[in-house]
Every structure is written in C-alpha cells, then in structure tokens.
Short mmCIF file of C-alpha atoms and ligand atoms in Angstrom, two decimals:
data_model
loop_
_atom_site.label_atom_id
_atom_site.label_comp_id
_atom_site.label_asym_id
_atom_site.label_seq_id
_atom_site.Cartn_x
_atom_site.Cartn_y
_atom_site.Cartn_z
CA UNK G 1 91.32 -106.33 1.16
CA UNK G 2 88.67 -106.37 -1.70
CA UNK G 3 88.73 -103.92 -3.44
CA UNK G 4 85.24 -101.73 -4.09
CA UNK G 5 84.05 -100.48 -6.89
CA UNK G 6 83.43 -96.21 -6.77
CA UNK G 7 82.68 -93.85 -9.32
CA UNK G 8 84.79 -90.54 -9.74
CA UNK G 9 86.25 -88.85 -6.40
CA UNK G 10 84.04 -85.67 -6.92
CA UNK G 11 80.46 -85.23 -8.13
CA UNK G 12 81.24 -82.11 -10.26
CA UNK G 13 81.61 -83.16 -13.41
CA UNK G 14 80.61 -81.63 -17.14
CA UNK G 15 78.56 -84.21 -18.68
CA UNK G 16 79.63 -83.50 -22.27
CA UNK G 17 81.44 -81.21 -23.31
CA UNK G 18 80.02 -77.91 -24.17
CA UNK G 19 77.73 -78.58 -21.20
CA UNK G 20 77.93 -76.49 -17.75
CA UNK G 21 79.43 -77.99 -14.53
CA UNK G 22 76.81 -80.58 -12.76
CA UNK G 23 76.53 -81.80 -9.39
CA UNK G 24 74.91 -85.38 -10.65
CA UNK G 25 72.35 -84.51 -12.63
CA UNK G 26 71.43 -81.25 -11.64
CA UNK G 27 73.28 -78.19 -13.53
CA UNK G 28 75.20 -75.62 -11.64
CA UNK G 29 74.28 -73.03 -13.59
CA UNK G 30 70.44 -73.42 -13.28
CA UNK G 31 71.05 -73.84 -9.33
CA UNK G 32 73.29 -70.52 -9.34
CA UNK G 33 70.13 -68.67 -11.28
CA UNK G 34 67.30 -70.05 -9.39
CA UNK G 35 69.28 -69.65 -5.47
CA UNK G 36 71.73 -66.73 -6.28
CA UNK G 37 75.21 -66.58 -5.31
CA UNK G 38 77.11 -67.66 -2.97
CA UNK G 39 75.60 -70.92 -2.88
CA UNK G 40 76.95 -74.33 -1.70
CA UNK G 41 76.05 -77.40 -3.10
CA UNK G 42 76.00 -80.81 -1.44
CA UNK G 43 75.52 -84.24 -3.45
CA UNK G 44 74.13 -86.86 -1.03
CA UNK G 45 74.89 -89.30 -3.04
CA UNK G 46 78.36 -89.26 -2.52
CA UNK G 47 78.02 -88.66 0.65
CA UNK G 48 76.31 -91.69 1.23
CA UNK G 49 78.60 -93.73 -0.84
CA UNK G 50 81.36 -92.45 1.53
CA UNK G 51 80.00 -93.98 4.51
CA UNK G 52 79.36 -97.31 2.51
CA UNK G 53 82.85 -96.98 1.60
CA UNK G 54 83.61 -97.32 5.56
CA UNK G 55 80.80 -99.52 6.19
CA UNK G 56 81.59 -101.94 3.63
CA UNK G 57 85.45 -102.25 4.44
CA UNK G 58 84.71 -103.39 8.12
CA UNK G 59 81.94 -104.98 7.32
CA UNK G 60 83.89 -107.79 8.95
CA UNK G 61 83.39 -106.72 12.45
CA UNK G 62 81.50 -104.77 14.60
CA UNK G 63 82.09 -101.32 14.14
CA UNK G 64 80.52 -98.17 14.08
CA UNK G 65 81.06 -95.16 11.92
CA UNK G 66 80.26 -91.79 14.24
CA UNK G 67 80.49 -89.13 11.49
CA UNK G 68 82.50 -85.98 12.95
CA UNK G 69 79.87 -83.15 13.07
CA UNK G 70 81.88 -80.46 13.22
CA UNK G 71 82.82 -80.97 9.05
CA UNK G 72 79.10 -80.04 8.10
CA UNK G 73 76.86 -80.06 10.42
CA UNK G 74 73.95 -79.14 8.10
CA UNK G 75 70.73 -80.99 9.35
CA UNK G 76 69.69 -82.88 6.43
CA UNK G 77 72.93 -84.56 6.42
CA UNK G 78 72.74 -85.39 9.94
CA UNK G 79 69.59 -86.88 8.74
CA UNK G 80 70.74 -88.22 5.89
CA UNK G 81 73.46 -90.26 7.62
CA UNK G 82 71.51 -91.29 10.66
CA UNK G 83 69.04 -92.92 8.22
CA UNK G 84 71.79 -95.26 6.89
CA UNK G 85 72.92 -96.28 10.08
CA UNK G 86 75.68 -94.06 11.07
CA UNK G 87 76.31 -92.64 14.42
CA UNK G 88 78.44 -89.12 15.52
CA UNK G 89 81.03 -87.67 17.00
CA UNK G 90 80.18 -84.07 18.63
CA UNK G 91 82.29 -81.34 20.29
CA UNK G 92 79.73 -79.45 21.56
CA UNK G 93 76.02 -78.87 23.50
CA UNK G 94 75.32 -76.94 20.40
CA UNK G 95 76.20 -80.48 18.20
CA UNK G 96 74.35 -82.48 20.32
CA UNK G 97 71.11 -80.11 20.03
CA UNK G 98 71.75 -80.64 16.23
CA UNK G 99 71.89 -84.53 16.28
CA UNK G 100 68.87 -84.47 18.66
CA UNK G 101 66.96 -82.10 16.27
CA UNK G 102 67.80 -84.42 13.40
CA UNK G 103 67.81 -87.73 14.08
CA UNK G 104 66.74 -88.33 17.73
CA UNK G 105 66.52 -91.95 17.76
CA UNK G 106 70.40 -91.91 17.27
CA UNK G 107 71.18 -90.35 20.61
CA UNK G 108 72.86 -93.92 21.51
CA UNK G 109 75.36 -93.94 18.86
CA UNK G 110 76.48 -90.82 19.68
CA UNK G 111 80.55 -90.34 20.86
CA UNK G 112 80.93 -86.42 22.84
CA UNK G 113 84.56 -85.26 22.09
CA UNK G 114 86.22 -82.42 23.51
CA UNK G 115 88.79 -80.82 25.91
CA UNK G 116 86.42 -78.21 27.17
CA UNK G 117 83.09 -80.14 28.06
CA UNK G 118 80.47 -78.09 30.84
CA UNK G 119 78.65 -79.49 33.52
CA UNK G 120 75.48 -78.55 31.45
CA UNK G 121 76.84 -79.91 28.24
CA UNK G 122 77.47 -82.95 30.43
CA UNK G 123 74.06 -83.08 32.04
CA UNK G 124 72.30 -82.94 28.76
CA UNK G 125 74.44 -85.97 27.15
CA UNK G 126 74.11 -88.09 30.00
CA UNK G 127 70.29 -87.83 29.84
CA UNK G 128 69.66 -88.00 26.18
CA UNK G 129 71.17 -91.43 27.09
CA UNK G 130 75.08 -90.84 24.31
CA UNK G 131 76.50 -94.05 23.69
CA UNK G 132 80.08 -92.65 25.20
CA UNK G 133 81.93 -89.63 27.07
CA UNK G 134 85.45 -89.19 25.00
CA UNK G 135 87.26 -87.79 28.15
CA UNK G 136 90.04 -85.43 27.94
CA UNK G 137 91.65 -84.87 31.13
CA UNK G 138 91.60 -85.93 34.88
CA UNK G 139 89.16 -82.80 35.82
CA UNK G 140 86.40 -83.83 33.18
CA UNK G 141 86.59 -87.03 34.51
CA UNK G 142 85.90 -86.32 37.78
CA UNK G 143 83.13 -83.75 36.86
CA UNK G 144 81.61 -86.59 34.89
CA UNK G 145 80.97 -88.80 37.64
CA UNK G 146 80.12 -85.82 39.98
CA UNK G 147 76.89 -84.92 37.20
CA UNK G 148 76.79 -88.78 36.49
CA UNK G 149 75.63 -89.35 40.11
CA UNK G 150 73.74 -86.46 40.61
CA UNK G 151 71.58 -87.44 37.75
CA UNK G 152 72.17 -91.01 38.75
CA UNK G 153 72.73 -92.13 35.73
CA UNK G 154 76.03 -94.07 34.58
CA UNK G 155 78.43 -92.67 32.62
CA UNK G 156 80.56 -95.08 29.59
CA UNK G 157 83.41 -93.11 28.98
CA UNK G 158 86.53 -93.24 27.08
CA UNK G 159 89.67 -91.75 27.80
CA UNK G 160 90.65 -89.97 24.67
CA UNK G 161 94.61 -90.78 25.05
CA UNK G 162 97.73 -88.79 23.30
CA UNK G 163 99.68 -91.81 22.11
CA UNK G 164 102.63 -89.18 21.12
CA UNK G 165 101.99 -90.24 16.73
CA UNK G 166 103.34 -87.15 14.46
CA UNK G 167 101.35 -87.11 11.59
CA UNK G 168 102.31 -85.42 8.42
CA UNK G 169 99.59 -82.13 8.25
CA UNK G 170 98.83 -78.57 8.63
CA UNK G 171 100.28 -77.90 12.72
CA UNK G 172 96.73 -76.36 13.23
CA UNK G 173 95.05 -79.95 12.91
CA UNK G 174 97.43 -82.22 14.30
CA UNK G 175 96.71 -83.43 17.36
CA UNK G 176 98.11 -86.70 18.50
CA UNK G 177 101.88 -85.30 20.01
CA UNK G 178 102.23 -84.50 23.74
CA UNK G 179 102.31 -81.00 23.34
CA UNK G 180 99.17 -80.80 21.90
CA UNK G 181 96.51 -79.95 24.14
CA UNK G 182 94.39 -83.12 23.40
CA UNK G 183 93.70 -86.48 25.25
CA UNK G 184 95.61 -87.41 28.46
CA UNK G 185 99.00 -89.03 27.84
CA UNK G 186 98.84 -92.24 26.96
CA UNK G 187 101.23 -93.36 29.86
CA UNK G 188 98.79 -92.01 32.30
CA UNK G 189 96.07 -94.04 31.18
CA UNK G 190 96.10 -96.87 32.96
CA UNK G 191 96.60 -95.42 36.35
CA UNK G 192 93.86 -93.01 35.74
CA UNK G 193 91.37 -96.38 34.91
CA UNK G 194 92.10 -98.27 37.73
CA UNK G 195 91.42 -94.91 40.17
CA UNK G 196 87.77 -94.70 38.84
CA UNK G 197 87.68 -98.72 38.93
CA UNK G 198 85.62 -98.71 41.53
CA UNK G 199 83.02 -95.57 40.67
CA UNK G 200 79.14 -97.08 40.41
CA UNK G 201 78.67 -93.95 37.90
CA UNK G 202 81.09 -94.52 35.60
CA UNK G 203 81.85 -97.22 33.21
CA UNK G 204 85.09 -97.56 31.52
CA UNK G 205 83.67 -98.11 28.37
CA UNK G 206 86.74 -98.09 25.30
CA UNK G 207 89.45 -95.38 24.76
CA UNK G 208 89.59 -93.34 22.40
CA UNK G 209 92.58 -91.34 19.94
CA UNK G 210 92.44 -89.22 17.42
CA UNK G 211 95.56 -87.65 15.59
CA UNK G 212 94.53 -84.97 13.60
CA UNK G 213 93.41 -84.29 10.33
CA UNK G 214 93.70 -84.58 6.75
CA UNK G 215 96.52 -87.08 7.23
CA UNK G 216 97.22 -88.29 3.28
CA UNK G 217 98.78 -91.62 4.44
CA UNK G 218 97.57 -95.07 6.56
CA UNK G 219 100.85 -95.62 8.76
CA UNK G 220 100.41 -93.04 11.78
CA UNK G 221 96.60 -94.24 11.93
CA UNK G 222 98.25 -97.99 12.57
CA UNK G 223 101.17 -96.82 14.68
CA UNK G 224 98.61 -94.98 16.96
CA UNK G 225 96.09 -98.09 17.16
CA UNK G 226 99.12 -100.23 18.03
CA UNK G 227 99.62 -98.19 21.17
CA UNK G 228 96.38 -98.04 22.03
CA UNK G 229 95.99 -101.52 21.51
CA UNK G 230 98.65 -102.30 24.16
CA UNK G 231 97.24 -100.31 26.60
CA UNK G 232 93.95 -102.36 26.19
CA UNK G 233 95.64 -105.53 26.92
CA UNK G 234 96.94 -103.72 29.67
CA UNK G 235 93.53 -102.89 30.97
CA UNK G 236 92.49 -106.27 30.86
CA UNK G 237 94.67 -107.70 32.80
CA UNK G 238 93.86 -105.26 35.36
CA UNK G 239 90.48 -106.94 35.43
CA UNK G 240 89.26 -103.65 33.18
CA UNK G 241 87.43 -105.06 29.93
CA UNK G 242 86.91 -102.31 27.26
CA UNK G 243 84.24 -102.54 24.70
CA UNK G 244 85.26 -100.22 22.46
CA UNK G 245 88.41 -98.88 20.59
CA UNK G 246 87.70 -95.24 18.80
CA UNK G 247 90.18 -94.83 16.32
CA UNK G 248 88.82 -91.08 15.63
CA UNK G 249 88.65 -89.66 12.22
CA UNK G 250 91.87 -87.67 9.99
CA UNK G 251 91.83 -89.56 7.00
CA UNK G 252 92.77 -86.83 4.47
CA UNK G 253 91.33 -86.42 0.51
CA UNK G 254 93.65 -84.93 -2.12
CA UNK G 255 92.37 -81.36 -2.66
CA UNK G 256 94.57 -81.29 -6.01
CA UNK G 257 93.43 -83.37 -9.75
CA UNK G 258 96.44 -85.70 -8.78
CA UNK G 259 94.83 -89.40 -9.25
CA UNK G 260 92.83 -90.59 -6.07
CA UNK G 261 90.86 -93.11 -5.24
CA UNK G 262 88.64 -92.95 -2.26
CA UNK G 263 88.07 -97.01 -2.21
CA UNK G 264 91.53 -97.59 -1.79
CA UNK G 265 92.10 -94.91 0.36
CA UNK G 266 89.46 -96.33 2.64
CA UNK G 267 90.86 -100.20 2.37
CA UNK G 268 94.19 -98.68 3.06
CA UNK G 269 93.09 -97.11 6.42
CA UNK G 270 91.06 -99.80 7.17
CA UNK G 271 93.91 -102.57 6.91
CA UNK G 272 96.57 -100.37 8.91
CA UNK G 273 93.48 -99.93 12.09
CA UNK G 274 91.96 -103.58 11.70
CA UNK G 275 96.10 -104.65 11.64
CA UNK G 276 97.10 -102.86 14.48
CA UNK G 277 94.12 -104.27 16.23
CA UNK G 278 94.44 -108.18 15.53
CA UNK G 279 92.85 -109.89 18.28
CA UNK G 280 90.37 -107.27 19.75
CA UNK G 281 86.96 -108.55 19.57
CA UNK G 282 85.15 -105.35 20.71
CA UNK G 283 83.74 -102.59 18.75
CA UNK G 284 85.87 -100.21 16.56
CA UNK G 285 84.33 -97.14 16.30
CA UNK G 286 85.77 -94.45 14.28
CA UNK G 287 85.10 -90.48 13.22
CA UNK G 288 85.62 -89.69 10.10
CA UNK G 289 84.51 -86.26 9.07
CA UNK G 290 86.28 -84.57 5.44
CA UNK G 291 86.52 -87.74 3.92
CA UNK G 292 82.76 -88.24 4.37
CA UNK G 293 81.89 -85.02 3.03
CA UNK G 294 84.77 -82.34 1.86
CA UNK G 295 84.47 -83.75 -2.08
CA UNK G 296 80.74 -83.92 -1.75
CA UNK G 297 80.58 -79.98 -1.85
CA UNK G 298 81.44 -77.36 -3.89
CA UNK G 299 81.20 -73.53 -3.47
CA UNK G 300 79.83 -71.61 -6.16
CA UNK G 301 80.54 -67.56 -6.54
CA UNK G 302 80.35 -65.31 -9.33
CA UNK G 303 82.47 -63.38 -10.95
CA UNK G 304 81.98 -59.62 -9.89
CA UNK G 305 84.98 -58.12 -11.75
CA UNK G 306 88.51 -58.88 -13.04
CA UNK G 307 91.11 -56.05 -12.37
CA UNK G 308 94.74 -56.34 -12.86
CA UNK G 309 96.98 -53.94 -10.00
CA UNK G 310 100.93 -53.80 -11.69
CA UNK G 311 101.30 -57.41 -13.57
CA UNK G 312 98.83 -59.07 -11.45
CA UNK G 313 94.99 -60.06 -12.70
CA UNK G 314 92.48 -60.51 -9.80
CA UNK G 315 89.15 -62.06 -10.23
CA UNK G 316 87.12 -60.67 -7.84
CA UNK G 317 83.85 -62.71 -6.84
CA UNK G 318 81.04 -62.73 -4.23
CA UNK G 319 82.08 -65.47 -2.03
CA UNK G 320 84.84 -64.57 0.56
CA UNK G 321 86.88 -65.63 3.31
CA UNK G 322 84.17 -65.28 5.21
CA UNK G 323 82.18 -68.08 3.33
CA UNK G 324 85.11 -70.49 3.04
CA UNK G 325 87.92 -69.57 5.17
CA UNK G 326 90.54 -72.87 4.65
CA UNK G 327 92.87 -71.19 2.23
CA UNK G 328 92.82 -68.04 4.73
CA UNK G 329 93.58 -70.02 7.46
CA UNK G 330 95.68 -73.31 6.11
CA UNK G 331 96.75 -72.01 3.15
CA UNK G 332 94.89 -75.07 1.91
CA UNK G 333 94.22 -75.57 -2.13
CA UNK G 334 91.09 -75.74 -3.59
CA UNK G 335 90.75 -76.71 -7.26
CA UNK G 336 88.25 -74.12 -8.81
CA UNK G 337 86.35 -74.71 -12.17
CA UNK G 338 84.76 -72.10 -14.75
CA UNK G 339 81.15 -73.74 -14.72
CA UNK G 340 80.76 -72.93 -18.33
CA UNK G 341 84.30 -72.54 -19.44
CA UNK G 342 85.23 -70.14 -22.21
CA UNK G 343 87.17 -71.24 -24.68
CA UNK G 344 90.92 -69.13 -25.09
CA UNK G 345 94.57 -69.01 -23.31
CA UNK G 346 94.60 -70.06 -19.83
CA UNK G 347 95.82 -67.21 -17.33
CA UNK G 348 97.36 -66.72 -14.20
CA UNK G 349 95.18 -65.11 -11.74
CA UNK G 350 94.65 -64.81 -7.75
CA UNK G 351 91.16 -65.17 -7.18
CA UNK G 352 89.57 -63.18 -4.11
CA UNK G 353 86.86 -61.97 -2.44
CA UNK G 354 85.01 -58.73 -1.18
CA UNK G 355 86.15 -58.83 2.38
CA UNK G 356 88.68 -56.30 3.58
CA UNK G 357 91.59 -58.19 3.83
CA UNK G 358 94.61 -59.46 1.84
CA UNK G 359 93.96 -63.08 3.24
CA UNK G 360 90.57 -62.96 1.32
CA UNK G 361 91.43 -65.19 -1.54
CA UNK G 362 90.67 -68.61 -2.86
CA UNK G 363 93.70 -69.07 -4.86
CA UNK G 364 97.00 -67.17 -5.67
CA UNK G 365 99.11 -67.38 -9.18
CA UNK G 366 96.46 -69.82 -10.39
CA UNK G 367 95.89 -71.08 -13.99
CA UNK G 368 92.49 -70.42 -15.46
CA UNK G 369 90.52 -70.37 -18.28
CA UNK G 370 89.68 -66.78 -19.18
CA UNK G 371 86.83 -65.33 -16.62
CA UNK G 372 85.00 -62.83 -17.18
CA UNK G 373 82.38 -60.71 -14.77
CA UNK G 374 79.30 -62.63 -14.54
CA UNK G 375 80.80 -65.95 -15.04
CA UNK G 376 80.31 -68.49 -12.85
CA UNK G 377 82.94 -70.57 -11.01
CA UNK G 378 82.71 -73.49 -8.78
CA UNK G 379 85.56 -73.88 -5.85
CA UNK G 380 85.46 -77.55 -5.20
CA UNK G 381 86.37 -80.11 -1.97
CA UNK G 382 84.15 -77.34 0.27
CA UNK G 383 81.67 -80.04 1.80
CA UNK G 384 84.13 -80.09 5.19
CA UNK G 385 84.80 -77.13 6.91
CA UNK G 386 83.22 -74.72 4.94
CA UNK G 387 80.34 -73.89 5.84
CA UNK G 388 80.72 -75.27 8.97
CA UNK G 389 83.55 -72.52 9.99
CA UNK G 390 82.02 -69.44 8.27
CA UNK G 391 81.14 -66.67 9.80
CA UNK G 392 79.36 -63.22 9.56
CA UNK G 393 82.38 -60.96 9.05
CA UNK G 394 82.14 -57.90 7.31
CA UNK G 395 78.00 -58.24 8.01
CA UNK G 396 77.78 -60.57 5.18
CA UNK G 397 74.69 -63.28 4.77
CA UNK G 398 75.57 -66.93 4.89
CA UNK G 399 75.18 -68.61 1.30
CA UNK G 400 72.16 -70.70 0.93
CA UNK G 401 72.88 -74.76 1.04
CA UNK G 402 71.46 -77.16 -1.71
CA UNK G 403 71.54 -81.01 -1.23
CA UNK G 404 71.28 -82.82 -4.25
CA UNK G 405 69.72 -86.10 -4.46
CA UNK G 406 69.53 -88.16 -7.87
CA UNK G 407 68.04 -85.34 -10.26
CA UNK G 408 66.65 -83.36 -7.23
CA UNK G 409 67.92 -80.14 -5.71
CA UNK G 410 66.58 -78.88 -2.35
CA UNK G 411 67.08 -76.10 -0.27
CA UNK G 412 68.54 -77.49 3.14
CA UNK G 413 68.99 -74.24 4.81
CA UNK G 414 68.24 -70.85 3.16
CA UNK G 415 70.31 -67.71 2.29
CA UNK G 416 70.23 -65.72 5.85
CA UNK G 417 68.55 -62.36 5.70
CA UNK G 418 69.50 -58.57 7.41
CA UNK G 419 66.87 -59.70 10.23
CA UNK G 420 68.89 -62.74 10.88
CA UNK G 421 72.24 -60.99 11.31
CA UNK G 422 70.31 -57.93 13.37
CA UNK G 423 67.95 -60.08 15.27
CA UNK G 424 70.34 -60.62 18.82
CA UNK G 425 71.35 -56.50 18.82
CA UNK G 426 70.16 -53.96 20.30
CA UNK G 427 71.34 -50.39 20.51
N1 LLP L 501 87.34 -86.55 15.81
C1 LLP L 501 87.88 -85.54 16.52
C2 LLP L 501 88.05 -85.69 17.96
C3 LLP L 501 88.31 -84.37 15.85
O1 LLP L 501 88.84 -83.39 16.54
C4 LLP L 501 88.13 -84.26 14.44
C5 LLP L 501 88.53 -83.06 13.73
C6 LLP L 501 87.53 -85.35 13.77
C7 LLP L 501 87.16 -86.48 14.48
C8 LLP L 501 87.27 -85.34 12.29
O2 LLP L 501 88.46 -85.24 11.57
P1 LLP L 501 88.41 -85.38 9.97
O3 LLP L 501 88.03 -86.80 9.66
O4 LLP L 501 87.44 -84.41 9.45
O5 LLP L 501 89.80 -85.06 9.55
N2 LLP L 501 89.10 -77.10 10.09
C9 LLP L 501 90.20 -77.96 9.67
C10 LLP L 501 90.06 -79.36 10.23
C11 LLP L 501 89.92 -79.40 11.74
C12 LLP L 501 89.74 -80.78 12.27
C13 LLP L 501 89.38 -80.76 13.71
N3 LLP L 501 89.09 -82.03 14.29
C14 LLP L 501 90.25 -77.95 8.14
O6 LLP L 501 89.46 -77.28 7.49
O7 LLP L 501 91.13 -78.59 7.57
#
C-alpha cells in the first residue's frame, strides 16, 4: 500500500512560538474576539484532505465514500464534500432534507441507514431518487416495497447485516454483536434475499455492515468484510448478483498527543476491507464519519473563573456539556490547549462548565498550563459529534460555527438567539 504523504493530524497548531493557537492561518484568538464564545471552528482543509485520504487509497477500484452525516451535519460541509465527489450516509428525514438543501444533485449517492425508518421518511428517499435503502429488519423491508410500489418506483436496498464482530470501543457505539439492536443477523440474510427475489419494486442492490465506532484498530473491519463477503458468494449462486458491498464507517482517531498518522491509518483500513474482499468486482462503498471530521474541529470557551473547593482547582468556562457532551456521555478525552499559553508550573485542574450538573466537565485531574479568567482555551478533536449532539439544556444558545478555508474564516451557521430557543412555545 503506498504510502501518502499528510501534514500534521490536527489543524491547531501555534505557528511560532509566542504566537496564539491557529486553525491554518487564521488565529484563534482574533476568531474568539470577532464571534464570541463558545465558538467552534472547522478547517476544511483537512477535512477535505480526509476524504482524499479515502479516495486516494481505493483509488484502485470503484468505490464510493458516503460521509456519515450524523458526525457534523453542518451545511457547508455537506457542501463542501459533495463538491469533491463524495456521497452520504443518513439516519434520518431530517438528514436527507439537509443533503437535499446542500447539495441536491447528490441525491444518487446517497446510502439511508437506520433501524427506525417511516413510511414518510421512506416516501421522500425513494422519490428524491437515494442511490440505496440500508435495511434493518424484516418489517422495513416489507414497508419498503409496500411505499416502493405505491409510488411505483423501485427500491435498491441493502440489508444492513449483524455479522456478530466485537470491536474494541465505548459499549454505547458498538454495534456489530447480535445483541445489538442493529442489522438483521447475518445468518438470516440469505433467506430473507431470496423471499423478496421475486418483488418488481425492490432490487437487491449490495449489503451493508457497520460495527460501530471509533474502533482504533483494522482487524474487526476485515473479519466483518470476510463474512459479508461469504454471504455474497452465497447470493450469487442463488442467481442474486449484488452491486455493492458497504463496509460502513468506525474507523477511530486517537483523541490523545500519542503519535498518529491518519495516512496510515487509512492504508491500514483500506488493506484489511480491500483483503477481505479479494475477488469482488462491485462497488465498495463505505461511511466514514469522525475520521473525516472529529480532528478538523476544535471548541473554543473562555475562561469564566478558576475556584478551588477542598484541594481541587476548577476552571470554570462558558462552553458546557451542553455544547460538547462526549466526555459527559463516553467519558471520552479531549486534549485541550491554552490558546495563548502563559508561561509558569503546569497544574492539575478539572475543567467544567456552567450547566447544573457534576457531569458538566471537559476534563478531570488534568495538567495545564496556568489559566486564568479571560483566557482562552481550545478543546480539540470536536469536529464529530459535537455539535452535531448538542442541545439546548439549561436554555443555553448554540455556539456559532466558523469554517476555515486557506486564510479565510466564515460564519457557516450563526450563534442562535432568545427568539430562536422561544420561537416553537407558547404559554
Ligand atoms: N454508519 C452508520 C450506520 C453509523 O451508525 C455510524 C455511526 C457511522 C456510519 C459513522 O461512524 P464513524 O465513522 O463516525 O465512527 N456519538 C458517538 C458516536 C456514535 C456513532 C454512531 N454511528 C461519539 O461521539 O463517539
């Protein structure tokens, strides 16, 4: 596997010493003054260089990357990634709306995941023409072809199958065991194919798997494909041709400093999939969605005050669970930088938020540089499943999103106002 060329895992970087944290070329600290805080910050550059990163590995073969929606499902990087070809993977009506708002003309490339789907979240795929229907369970498939003819219109679908693969991660986001409540086991597969065989509204199109998430190494990615593989040759000799194997997304980042580099990472993944599927001449597609995006983004939040309680020091700043809620909810690490760091004795600190809880924090017993209130600091790795999973709690505005493009910064969705959060009420 050659091996490609990338510059540094994150964007954040201090230029020279002495200088503030930058995102590129643009400085955090004049962002942080100009938009307020909270504020996230997106580089598109990375972003893009991600999907390359995919791109160029299987540039072999026909393939498609469907970026997973659901990490960051900001507009502009819909946009952003439509424009260089990519494709997505939703979960939702609400998704599709999103990829249909953004970049229209990829309504074919898109791949609709989901255990839960509605007939009107079906009816509206089916007619903005998705490339594929990731099917969950006997029920949705028979609902699909019940809207499918209605509509008459034919349905490509996938079974999304549970090849029983433990994967090494948080138990919230694995996925790929039987007990889990995704796919349909992998051992019902085939029978379920050959019952729709004969359906005029629905066309068995690929299968599908996906694991889980942030999954650090290649091997359960290859010892899922092989599976799925095998049930593909099964197919065929059925008389069932797939087109298309969806390999689904997981590939994890390292959220610490420890050494990492994303090329290899991707060539890694790449070898164990394209391995496991030696011989299949259809279309891989695939849905990665943190390793796209996660190190592209940081959170920034200032420092509101710094308060010890018995031997304890807590920095308390303006972003909150509420804004970033994976260390809440995964007890996931995120390394957090002083944007202009002050020079003494690190310390150990938790640093938290406003909100009214104890699971409010961003990091326990951490080692910082000294902070002081009004400093600004910059939690990094938040470009997946941060602003995507925040939330309104405690009547709090959503941070403002900047996407940063060579030495440009733009606003991609503004800080939301009191009339936002009011607006659906009434008393
Ligand atoms: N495809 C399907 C069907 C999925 O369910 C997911 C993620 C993906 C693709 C993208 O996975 P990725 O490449 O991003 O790992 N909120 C959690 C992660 C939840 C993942 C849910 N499914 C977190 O913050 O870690």
């Amino acid at each position: 596997m050659p091996r490609i060329p990338i510059s540094s895992p994150r964007p954040f970087v201090y230029p020279t010493s002495g200088l503030p944290l930058h995102c590129g070329a643009v400085s955090l600290e004049a962002l942080a003054r100009r938009h307020g805080t909270p504020l996230y910050v997106y580089s598109a550059d990375q972003i893009l260089e991600r999907l390359r990163l995919f791109q160029q590995a299987l540039a072999g073969r026909d393939h498609l990357v469907c970026y997973a929606v659901k990490a960051n499902s900001a507009l502009a990087i819909l946009k952003l990634l439509a424009g260089q070809g990519a494709g997505f993977d939703i979960v939702s009506g609400g998704e599709l709306e999103r990829v249909l708002a953004a970049a229209p003309e990829a309504a074919g490339r898109v791949v609709f995941s989901g255990v839960g789907k509605t007939a009107a979240e079906i009816d509206r795929a089916l007619q903005a023409g998705i490339l594929e229907f990731n099917v969950e369970s006997e029920g949705e498939l028979e609902l699909l072809a019940a809207r499918a003819r209605k509509l008459k219109r034919t349905a490509r679908f996938a079974l999304r199958v549970n090849p029983d693969v433990f994967a090494e991660t948080h138990p919230y986001i694995s996925t790929g065991l039987r007990e889990h409540k995704f796919g349909v086991d992998i051992r019902r597969a085939l029978a379920i194919y050959k019952s729709v065989a004969g359906n005029r509204w629905l066309e068995p199109h690929g299968v599908s798997v996906h694991i889980g998430s942030q999954i650090r190494s290649a091997d359960p990615f290859g010892a899922a494909l092989e599976r799925v593989y095998k049930l593909v040759r099964q197919l065929r000799r059925e008389g069932i041709a797939l087109k298309s194997i969806d390999a689904g997304g997981g590939l994890g980042i390292d959220y610490h400093t420890g050494a990492f580099n994303p090329a290899e990472k991707v060539a890694e993944w790449a070898a164990a999939v394209t391995g496991a599927l030696e011989g299949f001449e259809g279309r891989l597609l695939l849905e990665p969605g943190r390793f796209l995006v996660a190190q592209a983004g940081a959170l920034l939040a200032r420092v509101l005050y710094v308060k010890r309680n018995g031997n304890k020091t807590f920095v308390v700043t303006d972003a909150a669970m509420n804004d970033l809620i994976r260390p809440a909810l995964y007890q996931a690490h995120h390394e957090i930088l002083p944007v202009q760091p002050r020079a003494g004795k690190p310390r150990t600190v938790d640093i938290v938020g406003p909100v009214c809880e104890s699971g409010d924090f961003f990091a326990h017993d951490r080692k910082m540089l000294p902070l002081e209130p009004g400093d600004l600091i910059a939690v990094l790795d938040a470009g997946a499943y941060g602003m995507a999973q925040s939330s309104n709690y405690n009547t709090r505005m959503r941070p403002p999103e900047i996407l940063v493009e060579g030495a440009r910064a733009r606003v991609i969705r503004r800080r939301e106002t009191m009339a936002d959060l009011l607006g659906p009420e009434s008393i």
